[in-house]
PDB file of C-alpha atoms in Angstrom:
ATOM      1  CA  MET A  12       9.889 -38.757   5.852  1.00 82.00           C
ATOM      2  CA  ARG A  13      10.809 -37.694   2.341  1.00 87.00           C
ATOM      3  CA  TYR A  14       8.572 -38.904  -0.507  1.00 88.00           C
ATOM      4  CA  PRO A  15      10.632 -39.190  -3.731  1.00 90.00           C
ATOM      5  CA  ASP A  16       7.908 -38.236  -6.204  1.00 95.00           C
ATOM      6  CA  TYR A  17       6.972 -35.038  -4.323  1.00 97.00           C
ATOM      7  CA  ILE A  18       8.504 -31.566  -4.496  1.00 97.00           C
ATOM      8  CA  GLU A  19       9.737 -30.332  -1.127  1.00 97.00           C
ATOM      9  CA  THR A  20       9.715 -26.634  -0.214  1.00 97.00           C
ATOM     10  CA  THR A  21      12.008 -24.923   2.301  1.00 96.00           C
ATOM     11  CA  SER A  22       9.238 -25.084   4.948  1.00 96.00           C
ATOM     12  CA  GLY A  23       9.148 -28.881   4.740  1.00 96.00           C
ATOM     13  CA  LEU A  24       5.873 -29.037   2.802  1.00 97.00           C
ATOM     14  CA  GLN A  25       5.868 -31.767   0.159  1.00 98.00           C
ATOM     15  CA  TYR A  26       3.479 -31.579  -2.765  1.00 98.00           C
ATOM     16  CA  LYS A  27       2.562 -33.202  -6.031  1.00 97.00           C
ATOM     17  CA  ASP A  28       0.235 -31.701  -8.620  1.00 97.00           C
ATOM     18  CA  LEU A  29      -2.347 -34.292  -9.610  1.00 96.00           C
ATOM     19  CA  ARG A  30      -3.846 -31.906 -12.153  1.00 97.00           C
ATOM     20  CA  MET A  31      -2.377 -28.593 -13.266  1.00 97.00           C
ATOM     21  CA  GLY A  32      -4.782 -25.677 -13.218  1.00 97.00           C
ATOM     22  CA  THR A  33      -5.173 -23.327 -16.157  1.00 96.00           C
ATOM     23  CA  GLY A  34      -6.843 -20.391 -14.410  1.00 95.00           C
ATOM     24  CA  SER A  35      -5.538 -17.540 -12.288  1.00 96.00           C
ATOM     25  CA  THR A  36      -3.255 -17.874  -9.262  1.00 97.00           C
ATOM     26  CA  PRO A  37      -4.451 -16.237  -6.024  1.00 97.00           C
ATOM     27  CA  LYS A  38      -2.809 -13.114  -4.638  1.00 95.00           C
ATOM     28  CA  ALA A  39      -2.710 -11.901  -1.040  1.00 94.00           C
ATOM     29  CA  GLY A  40      -6.073 -10.512   0.012  1.00 95.00           C
ATOM     30  CA  GLU A  41      -8.085 -12.521  -2.497  1.00 96.00           C
ATOM     31  CA  THR A  42     -10.574 -15.135  -1.346  1.00 95.00           C
ATOM     32  CA  VAL A  43     -10.158 -18.669  -2.640  1.00 96.00           C
ATOM     33  CA  VAL A  44     -12.780 -21.395  -2.871  1.00 94.00           C
ATOM     34  CA  VAL A  45     -11.386 -24.911  -2.468  1.00 95.00           C
ATOM     35  CA  ASP A  46     -12.559 -28.445  -2.033  1.00 93.00           C
ATOM     36  CA  TRP A  47     -10.398 -30.707   0.100  1.00 95.00           C
ATOM     37  CA  ASP A  48      -9.877 -34.139   1.613  1.00 94.00           C
ATOM     38  CA  GLY A  49      -7.794 -34.785   4.726  1.00 95.00           C
ATOM     39  CA  TYR A  50      -6.046 -37.950   5.909  1.00 95.00           C
ATOM     40  CA  THR A  51      -3.921 -38.924   8.902  1.00 92.00           C
ATOM     41  CA  ILE A  52      -0.869 -40.513   7.300  1.00 88.00           C
ATOM     42  CA  GLY A  53       0.649 -41.779  10.541  1.00 74.00           C
ATOM     43  CA  TYR A  54      -2.552 -43.342  11.828  1.00 74.00           C
ATOM     44  CA  TYR A  55      -3.612 -45.919   9.257  1.00 75.00           C
ATOM     45  CA  GLY A  56      -4.367 -43.290   6.620  1.00 79.00           C
ATOM     46  CA  ARG A  57      -7.662 -42.523   8.338  1.00 82.00           C
ATOM     47  CA  ILE A  58      -9.796 -40.013   6.475  1.00 88.00           C
ATOM     48  CA  PHE A  59     -11.041 -37.068   8.532  1.00 91.00           C
ATOM     49  CA  GLU A  60     -12.665 -35.085   5.718  1.00 90.00           C
ATOM     50  CA  ALA A  61     -13.892 -36.267   2.329  1.00 84.00           C
ATOM     51  CA  ARG A  62     -15.028 -34.366  -0.686  1.00 69.00           C
ATOM     52  CA  ASN A  63     -18.794 -34.121  -0.912  1.00 59.00           C
ATOM     53  CA  LYS A  64     -19.527 -37.638   0.306  1.00 53.00           C
ATOM     54  CA  ALA A  65     -20.084 -39.227   3.689  1.00 46.00           C
ATOM     55  CA  LYS A  66     -17.110 -38.157   5.756  1.00 40.00           C
ATOM     56  CA  GLY A  67     -14.901 -40.091   8.130  1.00 43.00           C
ATOM     57  CA  GLY A  68     -17.194 -43.079   8.251  1.00 44.00           C
ATOM     58  CA  SER A  69     -20.037 -41.034   9.722  1.00 43.00           C
ATOM     59  CA  PHE A  70     -23.690 -41.420   8.836  1.00 42.00           C
ATOM     60  CA  GLU A  71     -24.047 -37.727   8.099  1.00 46.00           C
ATOM     61  CA  GLY A  72     -24.546 -37.978   4.361  1.00 42.00           C
ATOM     62  CA  SER A  73     -25.346 -34.404   3.364  1.00 44.00           C
ATOM     63  CA  GLU A  74     -22.974 -32.643   1.006  1.00 43.00           C
ATOM     64  CA  LYS A  75     -20.760 -30.010   2.526  1.00 54.00           C
ATOM     65  CA  GLY A  76     -20.221 -26.532   1.183  1.00 76.00           C
ATOM     66  CA  TYR A  77     -16.896 -25.550  -0.265  1.00 89.00           C
ATOM     67  CA  PHE A  78     -14.201 -24.102   1.985  1.00 92.00           C
ATOM     68  CA  ARG A  79     -13.336 -20.415   1.542  1.00 94.00           C
ATOM     69  CA  PHE A  80     -10.519 -18.355   3.014  1.00 96.00           C
ATOM     70  CA  LYS A  81      -8.672 -15.124   2.325  1.00 96.00           C
ATOM     71  CA  VAL A  82      -5.065 -15.637   1.203  1.00 96.00           C
ATOM     72  CA  GLY A  83      -2.419 -13.995   3.386  1.00 95.00           C
ATOM     73  CA  THR A  84      -4.543 -13.603   6.518  1.00 95.00           C
ATOM     74  CA  GLU A  85      -3.357 -16.701   8.412  1.00 94.00           C
ATOM     75  CA  GLU A  86      -6.904 -18.141   8.595  1.00 95.00           C
ATOM     76  CA  VAL A  87      -5.562 -21.584   7.673  1.00 97.00           C
ATOM     77  CA  ILE A  88      -2.615 -23.738   8.673  1.00 97.00           C
ATOM     78  CA  PRO A  89       0.679 -22.577   7.104  1.00 97.00           C
ATOM     79  CA  ALA A  90       0.994 -25.631   4.828  1.00 97.00           C
ATOM     80  CA  PHE A  91      -2.482 -25.128   3.348  1.00 97.00           C
ATOM     81  CA  GLU A  92      -1.821 -21.453   2.647  1.00 96.00           C
ATOM     82  CA  GLU A  93       1.565 -22.208   1.090  1.00 97.00           C
ATOM     83  CA  ALA A  94       0.117 -24.892  -1.158  1.00 98.00           C
ATOM     84  CA  VAL A  95      -2.896 -22.909  -2.393  1.00 98.00           C
ATOM     85  CA  SER A  96      -0.949 -19.685  -2.992  1.00 96.00           C
ATOM     86  CA  THR A  97       0.992 -21.253  -5.874  1.00 96.00           C
ATOM     87  CA  MET A  98      -1.879 -23.206  -7.451  1.00 98.00           C
ATOM     88  CA  ALA A  99      -3.899 -22.147 -10.488  1.00 98.00           C
ATOM     89  CA  VAL A 100      -7.688 -22.417 -10.648  1.00 97.00           C
ATOM     90  CA  GLY A 101      -8.707 -25.892 -11.788  1.00 96.00           C
ATOM     91  CA  GLY A 102      -5.643 -27.519 -10.236  1.00 97.00           C
ATOM     92  CA  VAL A 103      -5.584 -30.417  -7.788  1.00 96.00           C
ATOM     93  CA  ARG A 104      -2.609 -30.709  -5.441  1.00 97.00           C
ATOM     94  CA  ARG A 105      -1.736 -33.409  -2.907  1.00 97.00           C
ATOM     95  CA  ILE A 106       0.266 -32.128   0.043  1.00 98.00           C
ATOM     96  CA  ILE A 107       2.091 -33.868   2.868  1.00 96.00           C
ATOM     97  CA  VAL A 108       2.087 -31.724   5.995  1.00 96.00           C
ATOM     98  CA  PRO A 109       4.656 -32.228   8.755  1.00 94.00           C
ATOM     99  CA  PRO A 110       3.399 -31.277  12.239  1.00 93.00           C
ATOM    100  CA  ASP A 111       5.378 -28.027  12.507  1.00 93.00           C
ATOM    101  CA  ILE A 112       3.459 -26.422   9.589  1.00 96.00           C
ATOM    102  CA  GLY A 113       0.161 -28.071  10.445  1.00 95.00           C
ATOM    103  CA  TYR A 114      -2.353 -27.248  13.158  1.00 95.00           C
ATOM    104  CA  PRO A 115      -0.919 -24.924  15.860  1.00 93.00           C
ATOM    105  CA  ASP A 116      -0.640 -26.483  19.308  1.00 93.00           C
ATOM    106  CA  ASN A 117      -2.083 -29.691  17.801  1.00 91.00           C
ATOM    107  CA  ASP A 118      -5.527 -28.060  17.921  1.00 94.00           C
ATOM    108  CA  PHE A 119      -7.628 -28.065  14.750  1.00 94.00           C
ATOM    109  CA  THR A 120     -10.064 -25.507  16.205  1.00 93.00           C
ATOM    110  CA  LYS A 121      -7.564 -22.625  15.973  1.00 94.00           C
ATOM    111  CA  LYS A 122      -7.108 -22.515  12.177  1.00 95.00           C
ATOM    112  CA  GLY A 123      -8.725 -24.073   9.144  1.00 95.00           C
ATOM    113  CA  PRO A 124      -9.432 -26.210   7.383  1.00 96.00           C
ATOM    114  CA  LYS A 125     -11.602 -27.948   9.954  1.00 94.00           C
ATOM    115  CA  PRO A 126     -13.418 -31.279   9.622  1.00 94.00           C
ATOM    116  CA  THR A 127     -17.140 -30.761   9.125  1.00 90.00           C
ATOM    117  CA  THR A 128     -18.375 -33.895  10.897  1.00 90.00           C
ATOM    118  CA  PHE A 129     -18.146 -35.111  14.452  1.00 92.00           C
ATOM    119  CA  SER A 130     -16.410 -38.342  13.428  1.00 91.00           C
ATOM    120  CA  GLY A 131     -13.873 -36.421  11.336  1.00 92.00           C
ATOM    121  CA  GLN A 132     -13.193 -34.067  14.233  1.00 94.00           C
ATOM    122  CA  ARG A 133     -12.717 -37.026  16.591  1.00 93.00           C
ATOM    123  CA  ALA A 134     -10.322 -38.789  14.219  1.00 92.00           C
ATOM    124  CA  LEU A 135      -8.170 -35.687  13.710  1.00 94.00           C
ATOM    125  CA  ASP A 136      -8.284 -34.701  17.381  1.00 93.00           C
ATOM    126  CA  PHE A 137      -7.208 -38.220  18.417  1.00 91.00           C
ATOM    127  CA  VAL A 138      -4.098 -38.003  16.254  1.00 92.00           C
ATOM    128  CA  LEU A 139      -3.208 -34.402  17.126  1.00 93.00           C
ATOM    129  CA  LYS A 140      -3.701 -34.740  20.894  1.00 91.00           C
ATOM    130  CA  ASN A 141      -2.165 -38.198  21.273  1.00 87.00           C
ATOM    131  CA  GLN A 142       1.037 -37.949  23.295  1.00 75.00           C
ATOM    132  CA  GLY A 143       2.142 -41.429  22.259  1.00 76.00           C
ATOM    133  CA  LEU A 144       4.001 -42.562  19.200  1.00 75.00           C
ATOM    134  CA  ILE A 145       1.409 -41.638  16.575  1.00 84.00           C
ATOM    135  CA  ASP A 146       2.887 -39.731  13.635  1.00 87.00           C
ATOM    136  CA  LYS A 147       1.033 -36.409  13.297  1.00 91.00           C
ATOM    137  CA  THR A 148       1.880 -36.000   9.593  1.00 93.00           C
ATOM    138  CA  LEU A 149      -1.223 -35.223   7.521  1.00 95.00           C
ATOM    139  CA  LEU A 150      -2.113 -35.513   3.844  1.00 96.00           C
ATOM    140  CA  PHE A 151      -4.500 -33.183   2.030  1.00 96.00           C
ATOM    141  CA  ASP A 152      -5.883 -33.223  -1.503  1.00 96.00           C
ATOM    142  CA  ILE A 153      -6.831 -29.677  -2.489  1.00 96.00           C
ATOM    143  CA  GLU A 154      -8.760 -28.543  -5.564  1.00 95.00           C
ATOM    144  CA  LEU A 155      -8.694 -24.803  -6.266  1.00 96.00           C
ATOM    145  CA  LEU A 156     -12.134 -24.009  -7.653  1.00 95.00           C
ATOM    146  CA  LYS A 157     -12.232 -20.238  -7.754  1.00 94.00           C
ATOM    147  CA  VAL A 158     -10.393 -17.020  -6.906  1.00 96.00           C
ATOM    148  CA  VAL A 159     -12.557 -14.078  -5.871  1.00 92.00           C
ATOM    149  CA  SER A 160     -10.860 -10.709  -6.352  1.00 84.00           C
ATOM    150  CA  LYS A 161     -10.922  -8.073  -3.637  1.00 69.00           C
TER     151      LYS A 161
END
């Protein structure tokens, strides 16, 4: 599905900048520190990861640490890497991820970002592994907090 107020890249990723960053943009080999939320668009917009608050309806209320990964090393799903690589520090970007640039083999354990709670993992796994008619399109809100040089 095409969302009219989003920019679409050649990979099929759709994004909208909610806040433009003013800092540096990451380069391959640099480590980025991000905060993120994840939602299942095709399954009632269910949240599977929430920024520093109780996640996915679970009772695990502790705050999570920020997510870190090295740009250009394929540690994360292709859509996440593509989105972060063109952001500037301080920016917040909402991305819509079609299944083909999301989690490989519909398995969130192979690449990040991964839900940090059991309930979030169950919600995402249910959508990704469901062979029925559930749309596997995902939505992420990503905030680029820091770029750590090599």
